[in-house]
Coordinates of C-alpha atoms and ligand atoms in Angstrom, one line a residue:
X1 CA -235.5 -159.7 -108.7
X2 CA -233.6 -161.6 -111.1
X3 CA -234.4 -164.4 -114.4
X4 CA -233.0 -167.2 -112.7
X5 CA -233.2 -168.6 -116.8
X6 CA -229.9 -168.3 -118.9
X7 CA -230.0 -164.7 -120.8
X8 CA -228.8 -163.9 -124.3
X9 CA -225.9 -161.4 -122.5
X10 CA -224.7 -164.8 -121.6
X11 CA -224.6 -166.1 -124.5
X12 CA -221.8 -166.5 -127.7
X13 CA -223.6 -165.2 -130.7
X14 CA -220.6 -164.5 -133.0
X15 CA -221.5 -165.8 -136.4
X16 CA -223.9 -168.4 -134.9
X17 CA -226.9 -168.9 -136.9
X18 CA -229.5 -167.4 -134.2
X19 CA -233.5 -168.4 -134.2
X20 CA -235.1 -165.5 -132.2
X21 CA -238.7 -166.0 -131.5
X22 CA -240.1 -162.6 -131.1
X23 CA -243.8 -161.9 -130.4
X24 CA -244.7 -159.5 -133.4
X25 CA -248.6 -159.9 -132.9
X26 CA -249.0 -156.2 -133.8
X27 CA -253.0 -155.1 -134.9
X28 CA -253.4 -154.3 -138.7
X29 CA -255.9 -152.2 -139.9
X30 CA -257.8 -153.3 -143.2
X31 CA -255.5 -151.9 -145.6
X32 CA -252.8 -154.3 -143.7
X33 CA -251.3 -151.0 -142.2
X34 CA -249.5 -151.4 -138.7
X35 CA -251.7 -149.2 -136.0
X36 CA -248.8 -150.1 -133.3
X37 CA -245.4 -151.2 -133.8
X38 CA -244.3 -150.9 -130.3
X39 CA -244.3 -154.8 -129.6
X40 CA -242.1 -154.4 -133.1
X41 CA -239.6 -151.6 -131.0
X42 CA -240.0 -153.9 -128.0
X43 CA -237.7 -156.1 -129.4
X44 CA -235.1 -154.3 -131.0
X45 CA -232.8 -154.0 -128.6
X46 CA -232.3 -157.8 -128.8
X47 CA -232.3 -158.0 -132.5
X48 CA -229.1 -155.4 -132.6
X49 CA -227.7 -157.2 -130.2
X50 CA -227.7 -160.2 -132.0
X51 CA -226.9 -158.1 -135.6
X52 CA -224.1 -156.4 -133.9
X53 CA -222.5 -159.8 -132.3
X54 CA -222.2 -160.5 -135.8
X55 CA -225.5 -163.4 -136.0
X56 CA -227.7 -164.7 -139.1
X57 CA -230.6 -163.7 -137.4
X58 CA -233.7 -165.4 -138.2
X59 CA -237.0 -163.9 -136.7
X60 CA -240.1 -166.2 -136.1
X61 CA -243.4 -165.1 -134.5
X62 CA -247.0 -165.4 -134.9
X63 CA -249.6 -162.8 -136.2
X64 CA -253.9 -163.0 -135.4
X65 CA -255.1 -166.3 -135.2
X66 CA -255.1 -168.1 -138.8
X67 CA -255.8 -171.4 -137.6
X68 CA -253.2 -173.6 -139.4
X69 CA -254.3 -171.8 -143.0
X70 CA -252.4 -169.7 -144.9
X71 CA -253.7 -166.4 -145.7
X72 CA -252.9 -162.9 -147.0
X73 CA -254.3 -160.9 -144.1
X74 CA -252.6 -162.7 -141.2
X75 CA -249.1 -162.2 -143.3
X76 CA -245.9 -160.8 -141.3
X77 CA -244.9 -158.8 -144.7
X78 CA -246.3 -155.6 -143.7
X79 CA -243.8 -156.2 -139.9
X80 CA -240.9 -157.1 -142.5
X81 CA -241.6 -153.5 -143.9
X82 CA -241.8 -151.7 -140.6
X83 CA -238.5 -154.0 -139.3
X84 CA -236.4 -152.8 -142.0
X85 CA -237.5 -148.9 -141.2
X86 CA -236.8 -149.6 -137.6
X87 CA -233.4 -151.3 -137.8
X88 CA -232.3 -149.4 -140.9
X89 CA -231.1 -152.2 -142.5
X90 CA -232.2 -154.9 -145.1
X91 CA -234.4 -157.2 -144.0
X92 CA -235.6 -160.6 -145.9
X93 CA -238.8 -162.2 -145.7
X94 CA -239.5 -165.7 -146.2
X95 CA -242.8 -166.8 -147.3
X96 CA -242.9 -169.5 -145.5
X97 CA -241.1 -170.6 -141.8
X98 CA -239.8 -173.8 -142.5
X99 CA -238.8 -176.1 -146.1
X100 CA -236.6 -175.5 -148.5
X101 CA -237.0 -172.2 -149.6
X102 CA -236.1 -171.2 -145.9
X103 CA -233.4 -173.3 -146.3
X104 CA -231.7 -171.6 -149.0
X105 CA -232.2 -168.4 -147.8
X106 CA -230.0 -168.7 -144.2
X107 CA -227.9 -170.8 -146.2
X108 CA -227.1 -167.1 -148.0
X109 CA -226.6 -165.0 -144.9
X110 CA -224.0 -163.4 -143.9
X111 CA -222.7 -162.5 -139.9
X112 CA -225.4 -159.6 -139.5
X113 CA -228.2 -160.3 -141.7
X114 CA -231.8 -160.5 -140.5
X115 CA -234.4 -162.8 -141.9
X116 CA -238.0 -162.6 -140.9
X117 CA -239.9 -166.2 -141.4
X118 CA -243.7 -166.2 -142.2
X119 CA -246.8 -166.4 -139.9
X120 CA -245.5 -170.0 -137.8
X121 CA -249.5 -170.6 -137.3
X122 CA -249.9 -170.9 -140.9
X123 CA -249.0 -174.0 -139.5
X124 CA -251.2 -175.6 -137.4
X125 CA -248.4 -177.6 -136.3
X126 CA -247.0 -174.6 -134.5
X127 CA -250.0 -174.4 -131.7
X128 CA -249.9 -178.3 -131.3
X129 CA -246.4 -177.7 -130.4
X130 CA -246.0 -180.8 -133.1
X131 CA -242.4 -182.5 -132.3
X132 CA -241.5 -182.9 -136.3
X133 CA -242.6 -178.9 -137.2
X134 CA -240.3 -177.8 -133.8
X135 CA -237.7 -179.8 -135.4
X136 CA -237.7 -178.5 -138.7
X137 CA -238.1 -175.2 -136.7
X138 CA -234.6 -176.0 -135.1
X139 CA -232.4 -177.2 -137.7
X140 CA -232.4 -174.1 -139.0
X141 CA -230.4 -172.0 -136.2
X142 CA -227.3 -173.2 -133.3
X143 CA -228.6 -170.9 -131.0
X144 CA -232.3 -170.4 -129.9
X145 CA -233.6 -166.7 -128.3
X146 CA -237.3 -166.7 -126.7
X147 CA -238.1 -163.0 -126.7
X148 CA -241.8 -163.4 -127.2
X149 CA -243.1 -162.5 -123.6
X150 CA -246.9 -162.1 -124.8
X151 CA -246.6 -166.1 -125.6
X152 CA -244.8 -168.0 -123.0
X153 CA -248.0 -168.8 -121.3
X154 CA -248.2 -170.9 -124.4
X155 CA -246.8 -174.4 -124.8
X156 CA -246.1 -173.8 -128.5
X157 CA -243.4 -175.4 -131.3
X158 CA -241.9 -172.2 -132.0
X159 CA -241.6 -171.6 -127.8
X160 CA -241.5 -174.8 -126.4
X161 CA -240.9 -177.9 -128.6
X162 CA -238.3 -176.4 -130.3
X163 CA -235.8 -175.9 -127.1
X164 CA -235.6 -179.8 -126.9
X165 CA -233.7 -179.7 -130.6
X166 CA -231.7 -176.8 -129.5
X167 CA -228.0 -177.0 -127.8
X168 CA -228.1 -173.6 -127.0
X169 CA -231.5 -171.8 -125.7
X170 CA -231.9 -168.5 -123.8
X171 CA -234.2 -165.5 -122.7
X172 CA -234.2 -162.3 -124.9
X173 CA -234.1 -159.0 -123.1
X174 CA -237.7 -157.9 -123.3
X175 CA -238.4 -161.4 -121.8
X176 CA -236.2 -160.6 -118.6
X177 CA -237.7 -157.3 -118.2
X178 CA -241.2 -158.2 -118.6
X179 CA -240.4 -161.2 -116.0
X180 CA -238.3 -159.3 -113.6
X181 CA -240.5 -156.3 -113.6
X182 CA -244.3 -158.2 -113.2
X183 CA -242.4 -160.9 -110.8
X184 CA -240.7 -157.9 -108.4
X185 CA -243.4 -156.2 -108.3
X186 CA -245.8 -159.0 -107.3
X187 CA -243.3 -160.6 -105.3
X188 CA -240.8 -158.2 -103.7
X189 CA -242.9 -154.5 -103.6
X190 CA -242.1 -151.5 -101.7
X191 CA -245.1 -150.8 -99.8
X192 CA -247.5 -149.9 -99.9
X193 CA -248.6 -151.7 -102.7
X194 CA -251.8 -150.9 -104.5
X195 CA -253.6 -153.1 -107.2
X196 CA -255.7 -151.4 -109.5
X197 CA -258.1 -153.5 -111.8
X198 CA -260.8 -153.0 -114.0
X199 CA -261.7 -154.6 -117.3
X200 CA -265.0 -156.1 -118.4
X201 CA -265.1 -159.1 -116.1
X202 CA -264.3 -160.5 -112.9
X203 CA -263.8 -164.3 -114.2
X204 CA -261.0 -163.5 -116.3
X205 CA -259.0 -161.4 -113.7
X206 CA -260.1 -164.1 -110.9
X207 CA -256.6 -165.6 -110.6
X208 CA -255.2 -162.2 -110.1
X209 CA -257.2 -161.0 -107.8
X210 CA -256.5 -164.2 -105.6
X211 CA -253.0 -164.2 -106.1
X212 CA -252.6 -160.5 -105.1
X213 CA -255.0 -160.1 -102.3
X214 CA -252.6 -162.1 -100.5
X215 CA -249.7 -159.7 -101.3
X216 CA -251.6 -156.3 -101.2
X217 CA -252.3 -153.0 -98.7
X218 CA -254.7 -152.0 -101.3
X219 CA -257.0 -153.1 -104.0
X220 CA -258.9 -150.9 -106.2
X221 CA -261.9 -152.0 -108.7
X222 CA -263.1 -150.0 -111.2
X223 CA -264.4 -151.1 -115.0
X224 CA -267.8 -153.5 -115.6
X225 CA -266.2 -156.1 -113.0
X226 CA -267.0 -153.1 -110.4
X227 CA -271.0 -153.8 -110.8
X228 CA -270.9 -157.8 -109.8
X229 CA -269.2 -156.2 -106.5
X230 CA -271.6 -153.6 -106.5
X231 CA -274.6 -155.9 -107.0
X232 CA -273.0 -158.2 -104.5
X233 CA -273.0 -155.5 -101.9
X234 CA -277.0 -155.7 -102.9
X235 CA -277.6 -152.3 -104.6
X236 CA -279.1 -152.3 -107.9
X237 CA -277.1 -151.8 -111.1
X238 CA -279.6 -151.6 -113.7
X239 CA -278.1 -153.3 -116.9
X240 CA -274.6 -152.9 -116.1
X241 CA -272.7 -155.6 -116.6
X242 CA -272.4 -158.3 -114.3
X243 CA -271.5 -161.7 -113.7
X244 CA -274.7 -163.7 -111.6
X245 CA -272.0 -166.7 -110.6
X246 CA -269.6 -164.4 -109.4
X247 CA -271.5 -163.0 -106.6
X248 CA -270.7 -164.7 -104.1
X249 CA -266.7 -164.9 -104.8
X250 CA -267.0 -161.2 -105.3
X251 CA -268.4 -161.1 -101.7
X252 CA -266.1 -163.3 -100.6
X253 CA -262.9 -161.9 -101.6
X254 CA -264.2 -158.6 -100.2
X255 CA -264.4 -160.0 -96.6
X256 CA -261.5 -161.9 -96.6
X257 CA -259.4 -158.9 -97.9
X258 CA -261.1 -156.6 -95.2
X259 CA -260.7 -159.1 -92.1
X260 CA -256.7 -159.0 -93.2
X261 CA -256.8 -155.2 -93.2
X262 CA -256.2 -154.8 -96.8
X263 CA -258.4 -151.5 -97.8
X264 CA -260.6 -152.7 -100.8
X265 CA -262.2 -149.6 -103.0
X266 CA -265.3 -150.0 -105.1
X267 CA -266.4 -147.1 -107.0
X268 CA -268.9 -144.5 -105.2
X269 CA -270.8 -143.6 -108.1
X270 CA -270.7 -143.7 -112.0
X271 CA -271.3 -142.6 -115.8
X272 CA -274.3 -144.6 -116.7
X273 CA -275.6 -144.3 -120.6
X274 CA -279.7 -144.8 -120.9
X275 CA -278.3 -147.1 -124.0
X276 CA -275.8 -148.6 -125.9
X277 CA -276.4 -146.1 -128.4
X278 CA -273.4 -143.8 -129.2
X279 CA -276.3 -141.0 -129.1
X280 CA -277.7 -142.3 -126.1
X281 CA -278.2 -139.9 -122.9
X282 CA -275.9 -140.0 -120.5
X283 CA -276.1 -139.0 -116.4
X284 CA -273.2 -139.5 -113.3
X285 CA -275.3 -141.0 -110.4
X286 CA -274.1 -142.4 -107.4
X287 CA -274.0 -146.5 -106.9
X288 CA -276.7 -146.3 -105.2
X289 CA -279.1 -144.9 -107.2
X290 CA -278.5 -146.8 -111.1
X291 CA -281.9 -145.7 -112.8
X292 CA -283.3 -149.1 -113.9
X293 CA -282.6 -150.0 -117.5
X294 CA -279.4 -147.7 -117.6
X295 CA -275.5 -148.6 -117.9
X296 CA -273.0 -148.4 -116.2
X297 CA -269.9 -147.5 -118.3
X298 CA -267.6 -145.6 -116.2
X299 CA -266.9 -144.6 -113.2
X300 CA -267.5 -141.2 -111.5
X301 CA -265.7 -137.9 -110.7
X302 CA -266.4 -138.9 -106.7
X303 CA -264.4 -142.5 -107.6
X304 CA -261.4 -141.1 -109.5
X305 CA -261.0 -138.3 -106.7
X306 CA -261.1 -141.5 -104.2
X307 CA -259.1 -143.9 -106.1
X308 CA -256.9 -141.0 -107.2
X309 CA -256.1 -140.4 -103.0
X310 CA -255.8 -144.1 -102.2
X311 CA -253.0 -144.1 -104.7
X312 CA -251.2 -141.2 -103.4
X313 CA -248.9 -142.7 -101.1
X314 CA -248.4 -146.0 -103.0
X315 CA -245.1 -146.9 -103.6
X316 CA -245.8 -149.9 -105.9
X317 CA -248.7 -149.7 -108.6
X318 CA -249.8 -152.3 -110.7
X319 CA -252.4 -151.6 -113.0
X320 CA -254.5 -154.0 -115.1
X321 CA -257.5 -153.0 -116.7
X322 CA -259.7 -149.9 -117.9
X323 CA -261.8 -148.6 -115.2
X324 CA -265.0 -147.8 -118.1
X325 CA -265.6 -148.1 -121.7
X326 CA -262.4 -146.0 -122.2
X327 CA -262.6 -146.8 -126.4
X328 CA -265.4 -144.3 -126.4
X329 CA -264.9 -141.0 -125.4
X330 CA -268.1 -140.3 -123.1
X331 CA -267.0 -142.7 -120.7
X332 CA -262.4 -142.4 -121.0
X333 CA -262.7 -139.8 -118.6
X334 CA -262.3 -142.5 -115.3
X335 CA -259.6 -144.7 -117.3
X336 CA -257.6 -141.6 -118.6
X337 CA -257.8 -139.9 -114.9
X338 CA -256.5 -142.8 -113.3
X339 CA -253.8 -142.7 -115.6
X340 CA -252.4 -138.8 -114.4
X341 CA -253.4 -139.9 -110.9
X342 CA -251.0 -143.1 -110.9
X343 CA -248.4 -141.2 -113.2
X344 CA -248.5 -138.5 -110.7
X345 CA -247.6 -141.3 -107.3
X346 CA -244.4 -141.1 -106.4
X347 CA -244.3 -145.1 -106.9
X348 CA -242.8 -148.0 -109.0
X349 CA -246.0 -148.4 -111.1
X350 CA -246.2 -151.3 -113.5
X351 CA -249.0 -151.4 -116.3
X352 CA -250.1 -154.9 -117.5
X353 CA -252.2 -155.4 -120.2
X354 CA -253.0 -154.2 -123.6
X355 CA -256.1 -151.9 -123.0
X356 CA -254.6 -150.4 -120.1
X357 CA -251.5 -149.7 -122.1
X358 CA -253.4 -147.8 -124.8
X359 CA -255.2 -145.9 -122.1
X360 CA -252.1 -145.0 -120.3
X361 CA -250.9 -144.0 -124.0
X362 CA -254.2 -142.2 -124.9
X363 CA -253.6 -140.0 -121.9
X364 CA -249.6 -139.0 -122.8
X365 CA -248.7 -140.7 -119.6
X366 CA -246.7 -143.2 -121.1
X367 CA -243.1 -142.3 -120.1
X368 CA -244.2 -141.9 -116.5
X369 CA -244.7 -145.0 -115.8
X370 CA -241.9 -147.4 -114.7
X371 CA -242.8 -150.7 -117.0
X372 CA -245.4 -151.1 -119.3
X373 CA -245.8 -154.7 -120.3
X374 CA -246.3 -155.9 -124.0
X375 CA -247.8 -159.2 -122.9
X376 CA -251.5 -159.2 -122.4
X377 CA -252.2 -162.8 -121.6
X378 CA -249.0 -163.9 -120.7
X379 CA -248.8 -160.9 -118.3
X380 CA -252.2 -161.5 -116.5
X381 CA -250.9 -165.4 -116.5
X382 CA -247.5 -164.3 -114.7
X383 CA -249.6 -162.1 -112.2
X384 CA -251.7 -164.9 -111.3
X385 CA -248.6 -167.0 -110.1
X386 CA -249.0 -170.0 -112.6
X387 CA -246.9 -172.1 -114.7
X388 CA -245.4 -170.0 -117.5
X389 CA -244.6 -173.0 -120.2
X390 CA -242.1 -171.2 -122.9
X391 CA -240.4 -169.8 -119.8
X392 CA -239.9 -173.2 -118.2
X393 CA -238.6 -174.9 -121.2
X394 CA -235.4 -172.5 -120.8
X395 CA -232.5 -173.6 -118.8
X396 CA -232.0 -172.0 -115.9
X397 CA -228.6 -169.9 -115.1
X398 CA -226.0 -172.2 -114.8
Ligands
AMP401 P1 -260.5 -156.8 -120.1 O1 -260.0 -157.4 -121.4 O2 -261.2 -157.7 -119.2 O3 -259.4 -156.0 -119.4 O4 -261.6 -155.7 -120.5 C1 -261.3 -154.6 -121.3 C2 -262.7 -154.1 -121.8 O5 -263.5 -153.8 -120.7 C3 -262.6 -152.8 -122.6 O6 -262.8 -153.1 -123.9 C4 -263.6 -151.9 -122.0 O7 -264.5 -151.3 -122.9 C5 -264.5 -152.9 -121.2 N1 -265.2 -152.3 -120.0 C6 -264.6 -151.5 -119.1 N2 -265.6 -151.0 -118.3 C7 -266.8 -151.5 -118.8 C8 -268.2 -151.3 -118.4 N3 -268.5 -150.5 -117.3 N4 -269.1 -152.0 -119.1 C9 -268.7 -152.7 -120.1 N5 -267.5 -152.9 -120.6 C10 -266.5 -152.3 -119.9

C-alpha cells in the first residue's frame, strides 16, 4: 500500500528554505515538563533528513487548545528544549509564527539550521484556515513538508491553506507510514483480520465500526462501549456506562455482522467497582449478573482468556481503544492483557489511538507491535474511510 501523494524523498531540499509542519502536541505536566516526547522522536527522521540535505528548516505545529490567545502554558519552548537534546544540535525558537521577528530570524539561517515557530493557534487565524495568516505562513519557506499525521483530519492554515501559496508541497515520512500502515491494514489485510475496540463510547467509534465490519473476520468489544451491547442483548448492567440511543445500532450491527459470518465477541463477564470511589469494593461477575448500582470498569479474566484465543490465529490486528478504566490500576488488568495477548499473535498488529498506545506502553509491549500510530483523531478519522483534508491538499505523485 503506497501514498499515492508526492513524498519528501522526492523532493530537492538542498539549501531550500523548508516549512515542515510537524504535529508536536505533546502533554505537559504543570511544571511545563514533557511526559512524552515520542510524537517529538516521531518526527525526527524527517527533520535530519531535511538538516542533512542541507535545508533552513523551519518547524510549525500546534500545542493544547489556546483558542486564538497567547499564553505561557500552551508555549512550544519547553519542545524547543527537548528538540535540541534530541537532534543534538542548536535549535531557535521564535516567539511568535509569523511577522517580522520571524522574518529576520530565517533570514539568518544557514543550509542546516532548524528554527521552531510558536504555538500557530496563538492565532486563531490558524484553525479558520484564514487565507492571509496561510500566506504569511508561506512566504516564509520554498518548500512545504506536512508531517503532522494527528492533524490532517483538519482543514487548518498551517495544513491546508498554506499548500495553495506553496510551489513545492509534500508528505513527511511519519505521514506516509501512518497512511500506508492504517490504509493497508484496513484496506489490503492478511486474514484473518481481527478488530479490537474498546474506549468509553460507542458514538465516537461508530464510523469505525461501520467501516470495518464490512472488511472484518472478527470483531472484538471490550471497554464501557461493551455495556450498550451488553444492555442491548437485554441483560442488566447496573451503572455501567451506556449509551440509551445507541441500542438499537449496537443491536444492529451485531446482526448484520453475524448474518455475514463475521464472529463478533462481547465480553463474558467483568470487574465491576460498588463506586467510583478509588477505595470502593470491587468483585468480577459475569455479564449476566451486574449487582444493581455497581460498575462496570473492566472486563474479566473469562473475556481476556476469550478475546486472548480469538486473536490467536489473526494475522492482521488493529487495535483502538482500552478494554476498562486502564488509568487505574484495579481495572488495567483487561487493557494490559490484551496487550501480551496481541503482542504474542503471530500477526501484522496495528495500534491506533493514544490511550491504547500508552496501554500497549504501560505493558512493555511496545516494540512488539508492527505500527503504533501517533494520530489519535486523525487515525480513528482515516479508519473510518473519510475525507482526510491536509492529506488531500497534497499533490498527488506525479
Ligand atoms: P476513548 O477515547 O473513547 O478511546 O476512551 C478511552 C477512555 O475510555 C479511557 O479513558 C478509559 O478510562 C475509558 N473507559 C474504558 N472502559 C471504561 C468503562 N468500563 N467505564 C468507563 N470508562 C471506560
Amino acid at each position: 500500500m503506497n501514498l499515492t501523494k508526492q513524498t519528501i524523498d522526492r523532493i530537492d531540499l538542498r539549501n531550500k528554505r523548508v516549512i515542515i509542519r510537524v504535529d508536536f502536541n505533546v502533554p505537559l505536566d504543570d511544571a511545563s515538563q514533557i511526559t512524552d516526547d515520542s510524537r517529538i522522536r516521531a518526527a525526527l527522521p524527517t527533520i535530519n533528513h531535511a538538516v542533512d540535505e542541507g535545508a533552513r528548516v523551519i518547524l510549525c505545529s500546534h500545542l493544547g487548545r489556546p483558542n486564538g490567545q497567547t499564553s505561557l502554558k500552551y508555549s512550544l519552548a519547553p519542545v524547543a528544549k527537548r528538540l535540541q537534546r534530541l537532534l543534538d544540535k542548536p535549535v531557535v525558537f521564535a516567539h511568535d509564527c509569523i511577522g517580522d521577528e520571524v522574518q529576520s530570524l530565517v533570514g539568518d539561517m544557514k543550509p542546516g539550521d532548524v528554527l521552531l515557530l510558536e504555538n500557530l493557534r496563538f492565532h486563531a487565524e490558524e484553525e479558520q484556515n484564514d487565507e492571509k495568516f496561510s500566506e504569511q505562513l508561506a512566504s516564509l519557506a520554498e518548500v512545504y513538508i506536512n508531517e503532522a499525521f494527528g492533524t490532517a483530519h483538519r482543514s487548518h492554515a498551517s495544513t491546508v491553506g498554506i499548500t495553495k501559496f506553496m510551489k513545492v508541497s509534500a508528505a513527511g515520512y511519519l505521514m506516509k507510514r501512518e497512511v500506508e500502515a492504517l490504509e493497508g491494514v484496513v484496506d489490503n489485510p492478511v486474514r484473518p483480520f481481527v478488530a479490537i475496540l474498546g474506549g468509553a463510547k460507542v458514538s465516537g467509534k461508530i464510523g469505525v465500526i461501520e467501516n470495518l465490519g464490512k472488511r472484518v473476520d472478527k470483531v472484538i468489544i471490550g471497554g464501557g462501549m461493551a455495556f450498550t451491547f451488553i444492555k442491548a442483548m437485554g441483560h442488566e448492567i447496573g451503572r455501567s456506562l451506556v449509551e440509551p440511543d445507541m441500542l438499537d445500532f449496537a443491536k444492529g450491527i451485531q446482526e448484520h455482522a453475524m448474518s455475514r459470518g463475521v464472529k463478533f465477541y462481547l465480553p463474558v463477564d467483568c470487574v465491576v467497582a460498588a463506586s467510583m470511589e478509588p477505595s470502593a469494593e470491587t468483585k468480577i461477575v459475569t455479564i449476566q449478573e451486574i449487582p444493581e448500582g455497581w460498575y462496570g470498569m473492566d472486563i474479566g479474566p473469562a473475556s481476556v482468556k476469550l478475546f486472548s484465543e480469538a486473536v490467536e490465529n489473526a494475522k492482521t490486528i488493529l487495535w483502538n481503544g482500552p478494554m476498562g478504566v486502564f488509568e487505574r490500576d484495579a481495572f488495567s488488568r483487561g487493557t494490559l492483557s490484551m496487550a501480551h495477548a496481541v503482542a504474542n499473535a503471530y500477526a501484522k498488529t496495528v495500534v491506533g489511538g493514544g490511550d491504547t498506545a500508552l496501554a500497549v506502553h504501560r505493558a512493555g509491549e511496545t516494540d512488539s507491535m508492527a505500527f503504533i500510530s501517533t494520530g489519535g483523531g486523525a487515525a480513528l478519522q482515516l479508519l473510518e474511510g473519510k475525507h482526510m483534508p491536509g492529506l488531500a491538499a497534497l499533490p498527488n505523485n506525479p
